[in-house]
Short mmCIF file of C-alpha atoms in Angstrom, two decimals:
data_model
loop_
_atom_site.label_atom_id
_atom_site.label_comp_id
_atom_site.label_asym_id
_atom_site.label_seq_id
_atom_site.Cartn_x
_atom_site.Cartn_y
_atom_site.Cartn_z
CA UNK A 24 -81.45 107.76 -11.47
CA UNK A 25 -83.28 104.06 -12.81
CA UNK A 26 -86.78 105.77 -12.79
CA UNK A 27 -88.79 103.25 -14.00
CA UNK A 28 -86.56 101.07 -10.94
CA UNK A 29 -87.32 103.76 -8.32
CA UNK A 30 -91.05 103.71 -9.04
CA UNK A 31 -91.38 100.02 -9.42
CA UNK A 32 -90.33 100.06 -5.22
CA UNK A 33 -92.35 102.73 -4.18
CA UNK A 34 -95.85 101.65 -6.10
CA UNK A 35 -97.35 98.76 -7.41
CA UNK A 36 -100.81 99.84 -8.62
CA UNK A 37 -100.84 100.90 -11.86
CA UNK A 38 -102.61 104.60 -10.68
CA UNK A 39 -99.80 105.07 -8.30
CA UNK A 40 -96.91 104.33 -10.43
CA UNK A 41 -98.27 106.73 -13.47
CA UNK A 42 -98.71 109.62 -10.51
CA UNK A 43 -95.05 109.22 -9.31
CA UNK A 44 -93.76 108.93 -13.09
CA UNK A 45 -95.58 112.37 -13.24
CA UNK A 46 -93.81 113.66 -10.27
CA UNK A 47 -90.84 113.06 -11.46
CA UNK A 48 -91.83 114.70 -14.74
CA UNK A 49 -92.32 117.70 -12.58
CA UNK A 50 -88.79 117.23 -10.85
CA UNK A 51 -87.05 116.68 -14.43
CA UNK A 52 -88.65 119.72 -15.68
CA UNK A 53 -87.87 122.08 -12.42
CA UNK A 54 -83.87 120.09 -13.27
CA UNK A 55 -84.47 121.42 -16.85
CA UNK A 56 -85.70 124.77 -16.88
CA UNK A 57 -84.52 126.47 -13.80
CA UNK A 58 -88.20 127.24 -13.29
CA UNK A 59 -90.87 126.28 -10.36
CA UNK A 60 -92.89 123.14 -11.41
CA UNK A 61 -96.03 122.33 -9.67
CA UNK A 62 -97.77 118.65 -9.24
CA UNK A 63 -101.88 118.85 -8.87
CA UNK A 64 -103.51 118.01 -5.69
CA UNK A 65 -102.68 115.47 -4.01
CA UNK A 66 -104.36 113.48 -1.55
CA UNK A 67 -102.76 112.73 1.85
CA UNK A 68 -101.98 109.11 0.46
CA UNK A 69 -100.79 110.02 -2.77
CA UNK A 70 -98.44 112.76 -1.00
CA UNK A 71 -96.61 110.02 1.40
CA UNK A 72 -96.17 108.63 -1.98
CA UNK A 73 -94.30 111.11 -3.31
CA UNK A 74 -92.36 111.60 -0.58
CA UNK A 75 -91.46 108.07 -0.35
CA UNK A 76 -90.55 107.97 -4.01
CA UNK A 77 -88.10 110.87 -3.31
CA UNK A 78 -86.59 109.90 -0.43
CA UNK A 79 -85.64 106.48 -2.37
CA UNK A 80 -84.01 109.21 -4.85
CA UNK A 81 -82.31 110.49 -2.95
CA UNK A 82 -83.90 113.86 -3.26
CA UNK A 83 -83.95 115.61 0.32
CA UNK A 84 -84.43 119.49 -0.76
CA UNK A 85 -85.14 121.60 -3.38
CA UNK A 86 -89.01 121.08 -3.10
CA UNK A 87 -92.10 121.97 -0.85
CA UNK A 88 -95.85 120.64 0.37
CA UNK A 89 -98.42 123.47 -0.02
CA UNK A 90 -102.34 123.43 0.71
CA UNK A 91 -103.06 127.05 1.34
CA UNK A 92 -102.96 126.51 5.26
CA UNK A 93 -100.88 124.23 8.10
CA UNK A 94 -102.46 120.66 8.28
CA UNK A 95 -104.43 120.71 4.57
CA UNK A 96 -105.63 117.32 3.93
CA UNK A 97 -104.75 118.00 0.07
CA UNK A 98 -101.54 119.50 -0.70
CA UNK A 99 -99.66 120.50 -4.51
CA UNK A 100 -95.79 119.46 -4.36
CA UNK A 101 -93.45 121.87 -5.56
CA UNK A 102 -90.44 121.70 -6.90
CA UNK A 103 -87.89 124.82 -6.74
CA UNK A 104 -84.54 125.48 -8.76
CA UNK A 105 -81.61 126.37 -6.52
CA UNK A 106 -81.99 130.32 -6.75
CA UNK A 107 -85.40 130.35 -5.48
CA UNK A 108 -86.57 129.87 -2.09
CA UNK A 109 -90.01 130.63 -1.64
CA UNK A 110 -91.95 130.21 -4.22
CA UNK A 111 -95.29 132.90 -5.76
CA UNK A 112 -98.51 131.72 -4.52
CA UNK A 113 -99.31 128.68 -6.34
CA UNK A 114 -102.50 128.11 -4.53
CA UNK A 115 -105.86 130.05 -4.39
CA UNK A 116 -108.51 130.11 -2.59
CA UNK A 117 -112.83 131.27 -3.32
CA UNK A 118 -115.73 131.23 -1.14
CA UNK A 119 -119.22 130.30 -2.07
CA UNK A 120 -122.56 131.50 -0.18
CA UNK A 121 -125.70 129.74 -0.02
CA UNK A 122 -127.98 132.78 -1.27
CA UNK A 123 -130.61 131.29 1.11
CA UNK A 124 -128.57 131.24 3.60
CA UNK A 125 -128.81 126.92 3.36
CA UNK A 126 -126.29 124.57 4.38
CA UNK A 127 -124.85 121.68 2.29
CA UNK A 128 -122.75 118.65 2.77
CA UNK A 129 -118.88 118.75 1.10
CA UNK A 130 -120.71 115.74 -1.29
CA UNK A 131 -122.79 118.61 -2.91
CA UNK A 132 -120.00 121.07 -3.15
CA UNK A 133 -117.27 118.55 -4.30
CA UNK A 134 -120.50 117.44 -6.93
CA UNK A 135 -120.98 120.15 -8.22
CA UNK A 136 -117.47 121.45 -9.27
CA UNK A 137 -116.82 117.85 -10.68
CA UNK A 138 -119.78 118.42 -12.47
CA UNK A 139 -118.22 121.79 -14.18
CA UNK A 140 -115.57 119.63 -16.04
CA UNK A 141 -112.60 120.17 -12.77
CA UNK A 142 -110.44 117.34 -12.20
CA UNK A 143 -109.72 116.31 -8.80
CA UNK A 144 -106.48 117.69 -9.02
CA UNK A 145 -108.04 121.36 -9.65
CA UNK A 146 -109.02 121.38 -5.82
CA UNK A 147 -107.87 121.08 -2.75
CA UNK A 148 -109.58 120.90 0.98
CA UNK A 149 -113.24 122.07 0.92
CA UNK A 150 -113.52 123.34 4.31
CA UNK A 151 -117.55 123.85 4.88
CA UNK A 152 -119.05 125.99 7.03
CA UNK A 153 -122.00 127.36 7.90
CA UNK A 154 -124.19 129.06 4.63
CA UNK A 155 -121.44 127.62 2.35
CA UNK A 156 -117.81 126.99 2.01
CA UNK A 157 -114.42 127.80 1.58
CA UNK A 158 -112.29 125.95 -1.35
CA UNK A 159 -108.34 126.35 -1.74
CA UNK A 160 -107.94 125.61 -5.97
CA UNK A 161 -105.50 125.99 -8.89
CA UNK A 162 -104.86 129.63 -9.11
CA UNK A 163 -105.76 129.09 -12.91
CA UNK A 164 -109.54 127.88 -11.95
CA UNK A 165 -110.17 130.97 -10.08
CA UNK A 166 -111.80 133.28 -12.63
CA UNK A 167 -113.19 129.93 -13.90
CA UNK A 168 -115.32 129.44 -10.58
CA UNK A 169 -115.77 133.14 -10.39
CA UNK A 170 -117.87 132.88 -13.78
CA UNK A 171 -119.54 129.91 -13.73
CA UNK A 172 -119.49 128.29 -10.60
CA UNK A 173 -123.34 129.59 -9.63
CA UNK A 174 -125.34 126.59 -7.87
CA UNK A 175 -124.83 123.04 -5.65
CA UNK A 176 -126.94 121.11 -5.20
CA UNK A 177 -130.95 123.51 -4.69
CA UNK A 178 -128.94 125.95 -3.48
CA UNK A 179 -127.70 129.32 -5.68
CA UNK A 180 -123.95 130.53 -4.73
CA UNK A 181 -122.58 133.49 -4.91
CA UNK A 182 -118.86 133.34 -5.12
CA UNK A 183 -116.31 135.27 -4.18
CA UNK A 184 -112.26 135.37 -4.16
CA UNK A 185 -111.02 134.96 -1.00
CA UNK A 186 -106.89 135.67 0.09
CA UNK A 187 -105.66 132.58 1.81
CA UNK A 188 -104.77 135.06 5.03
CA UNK A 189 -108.85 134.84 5.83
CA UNK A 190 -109.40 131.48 5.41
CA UNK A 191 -111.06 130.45 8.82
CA UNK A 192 -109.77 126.79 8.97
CA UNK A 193 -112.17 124.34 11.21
CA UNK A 194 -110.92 123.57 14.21
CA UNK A 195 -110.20 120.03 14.36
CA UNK A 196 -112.11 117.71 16.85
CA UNK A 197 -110.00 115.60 18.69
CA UNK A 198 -109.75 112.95 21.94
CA UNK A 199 -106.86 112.64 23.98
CA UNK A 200 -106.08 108.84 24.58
CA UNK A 201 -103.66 107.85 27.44
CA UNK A 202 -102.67 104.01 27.75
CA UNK A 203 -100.39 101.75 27.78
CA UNK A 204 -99.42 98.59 25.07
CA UNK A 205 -97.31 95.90 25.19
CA UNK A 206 -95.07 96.69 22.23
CA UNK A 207 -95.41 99.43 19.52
CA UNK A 208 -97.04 96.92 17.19
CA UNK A 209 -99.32 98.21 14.63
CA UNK A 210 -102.57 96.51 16.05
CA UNK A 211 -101.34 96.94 19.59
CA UNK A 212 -101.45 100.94 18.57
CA UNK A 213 -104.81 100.74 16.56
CA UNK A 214 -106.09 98.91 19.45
CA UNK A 215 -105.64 101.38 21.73
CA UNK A 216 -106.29 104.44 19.82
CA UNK A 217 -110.00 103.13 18.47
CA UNK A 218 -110.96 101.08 21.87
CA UNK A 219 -110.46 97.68 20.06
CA UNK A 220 -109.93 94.27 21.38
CA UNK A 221 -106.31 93.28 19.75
CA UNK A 222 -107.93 90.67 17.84
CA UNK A 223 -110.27 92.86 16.16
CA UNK A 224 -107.62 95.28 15.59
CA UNK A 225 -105.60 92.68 13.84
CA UNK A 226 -108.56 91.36 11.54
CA UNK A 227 -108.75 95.09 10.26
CA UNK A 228 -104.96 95.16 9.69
CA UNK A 229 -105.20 92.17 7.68
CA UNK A 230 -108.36 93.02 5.73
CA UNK A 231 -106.43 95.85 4.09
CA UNK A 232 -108.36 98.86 6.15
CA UNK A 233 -105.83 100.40 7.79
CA UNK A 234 -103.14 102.27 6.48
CA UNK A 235 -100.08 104.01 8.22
CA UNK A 236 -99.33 107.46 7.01
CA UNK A 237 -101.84 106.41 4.52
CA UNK A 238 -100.15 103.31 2.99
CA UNK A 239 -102.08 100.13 3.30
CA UNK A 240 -100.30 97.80 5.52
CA UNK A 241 -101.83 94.48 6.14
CA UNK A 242 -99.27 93.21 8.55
CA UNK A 243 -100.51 93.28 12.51
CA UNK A 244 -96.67 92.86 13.65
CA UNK A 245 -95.51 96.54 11.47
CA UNK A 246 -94.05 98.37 14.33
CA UNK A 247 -95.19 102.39 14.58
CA UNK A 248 -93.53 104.70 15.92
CA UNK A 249 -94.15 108.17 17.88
CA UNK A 250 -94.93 110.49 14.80
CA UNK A 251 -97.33 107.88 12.48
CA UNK A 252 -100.82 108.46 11.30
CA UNK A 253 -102.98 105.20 11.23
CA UNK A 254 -106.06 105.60 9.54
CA UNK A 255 -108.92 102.52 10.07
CA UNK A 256 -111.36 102.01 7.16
CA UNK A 257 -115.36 103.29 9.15
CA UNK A 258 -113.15 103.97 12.08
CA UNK A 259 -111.30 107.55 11.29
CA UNK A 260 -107.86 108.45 12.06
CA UNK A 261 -105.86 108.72 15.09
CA UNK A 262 -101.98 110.42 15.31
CA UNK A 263 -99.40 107.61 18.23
CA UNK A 264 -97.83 111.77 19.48
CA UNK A 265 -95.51 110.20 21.97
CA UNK A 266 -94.20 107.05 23.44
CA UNK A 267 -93.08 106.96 27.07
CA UNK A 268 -90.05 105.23 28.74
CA UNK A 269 -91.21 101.37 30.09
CA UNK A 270 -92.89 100.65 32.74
CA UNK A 271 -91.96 98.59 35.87
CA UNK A 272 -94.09 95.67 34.26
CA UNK A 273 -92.54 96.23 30.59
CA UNK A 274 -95.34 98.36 29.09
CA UNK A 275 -95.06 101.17 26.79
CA UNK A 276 -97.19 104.56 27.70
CA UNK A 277 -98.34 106.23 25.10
CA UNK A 278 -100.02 109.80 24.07
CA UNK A 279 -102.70 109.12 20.77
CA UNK A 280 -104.95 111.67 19.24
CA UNK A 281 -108.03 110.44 17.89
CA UNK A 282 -109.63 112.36 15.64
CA UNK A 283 -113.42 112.80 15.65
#
């Protein structure tokens, strides 16, 4: 395995090529040791890098995405050695109350941790809710939080451990889009799914906001298929869930859900 070849076609930027070299630090080590090796959060872009970078290798099992619950937006990457299949619980979770009962924006939460000397990679999803929030972390920050983490923004916390089986998740809010496009071309899809004129759709492509399954593509012609996340810079996300068989005049039906 060429590593320094492998990540050279899976990342350009400078960022993203020192995160896979430290994925595969984490798969070398796992290799190594016959022990469990665990990546920091990563964000949903940074994980379709990895996974990228290990398909190219070649590597198709042995490892696992984890964010505390199904659908996390921020996941750690696990790898396994071959005599163990599930691994311990390598993700925690806390809760923190506004003592007034007050509500605050994920900014202040995500503020204030940052502000206690946590990386990024410490945490994963915030998930706020009414009087305070819910954060899934680094099992090794938990006692951390637990001692220090007291106040965000005006507000005083109280904060508790929580086990990932009560975690009450958001429910997504989502639109069901029916219609139909011409071909399964990336700004024929984003068209649809964000009520876009085509040519619109295409300026965004080629401005670098968009991103399927959160890799920047700037070509309006990429075809998508059933399956793909496009994401539209001020726009949101939307998921293409099906395509249909053609119809009489040569159009495609398809199933999007917008997210909103």
């Amino acid at each position: 395995m060429d590593k320094a070849l492998l990540i050279a076609k899976t990342a350009r930027d400078p960022d993203d090529r020192l995160l896979l070299a430290r994925v595969l630090d984490k798969y070398d080590q796992c290799q190594r040791r016959a022990v469990p090796a665990v990546t920091g959060f990563l964000s949903q872009r940074e994980a379709a890098l990895a996974q990228a970078l290990l398909n190219a290798a070649g590597i198709r099992g042995g490892f696992a995405f984890d964010g505390g619950y199904p659908d996390a937006e921020r996941r750690i990457l696990i790898f396994l050695p071959d005599w163990l299949e599930t691994p311990d619980d390598q993700v925690a979770a806390v809760r923190a109350a506004c003592r007034s009962g007050g509500n605050l924006t994920h900014r202040d939460f995500l503020g204030s941790l940052m502000a206690l000397g946590l990386t990024r990679e410490k945490i994963g999803d915030i998930l706020v809710e009414k009087g305070g929030c819910q954060v899934l972390l680094d099992p090794s920050m938990t006692d951390f939080l637990l001692q220090n983490w007291d106040s965000a923004g005006r507000e005083k916390l109280t904060v508790t451990p929580l086990p990932l089986s009560a975690l009450a998740v958001p429910h997504a809010a989502v639109k069901e889009l029916r219609d139909t496009v011409s071909s399964l071309r990336l700004d024929n899809v984003l068209a649809a799914g964000f009520s876009l004129s085509r040519g619109r759709a295409a300026e965004a492509v080629e401005k670098g906001s968009v991103q399927v399954n959160y890799a920047t593509c700037v070509k309006p012609d990429k075809p998508v298929s059933a399956g793909d996340t496009i994401t539209c810079r001020g726009l949101g996300k939307c998921v293409l869930d099906s395509v249909g068989a053609p119809t009489k005049k040569g159009r495609l039906p398809v199933d999007i859900r917008r997210y909103i």
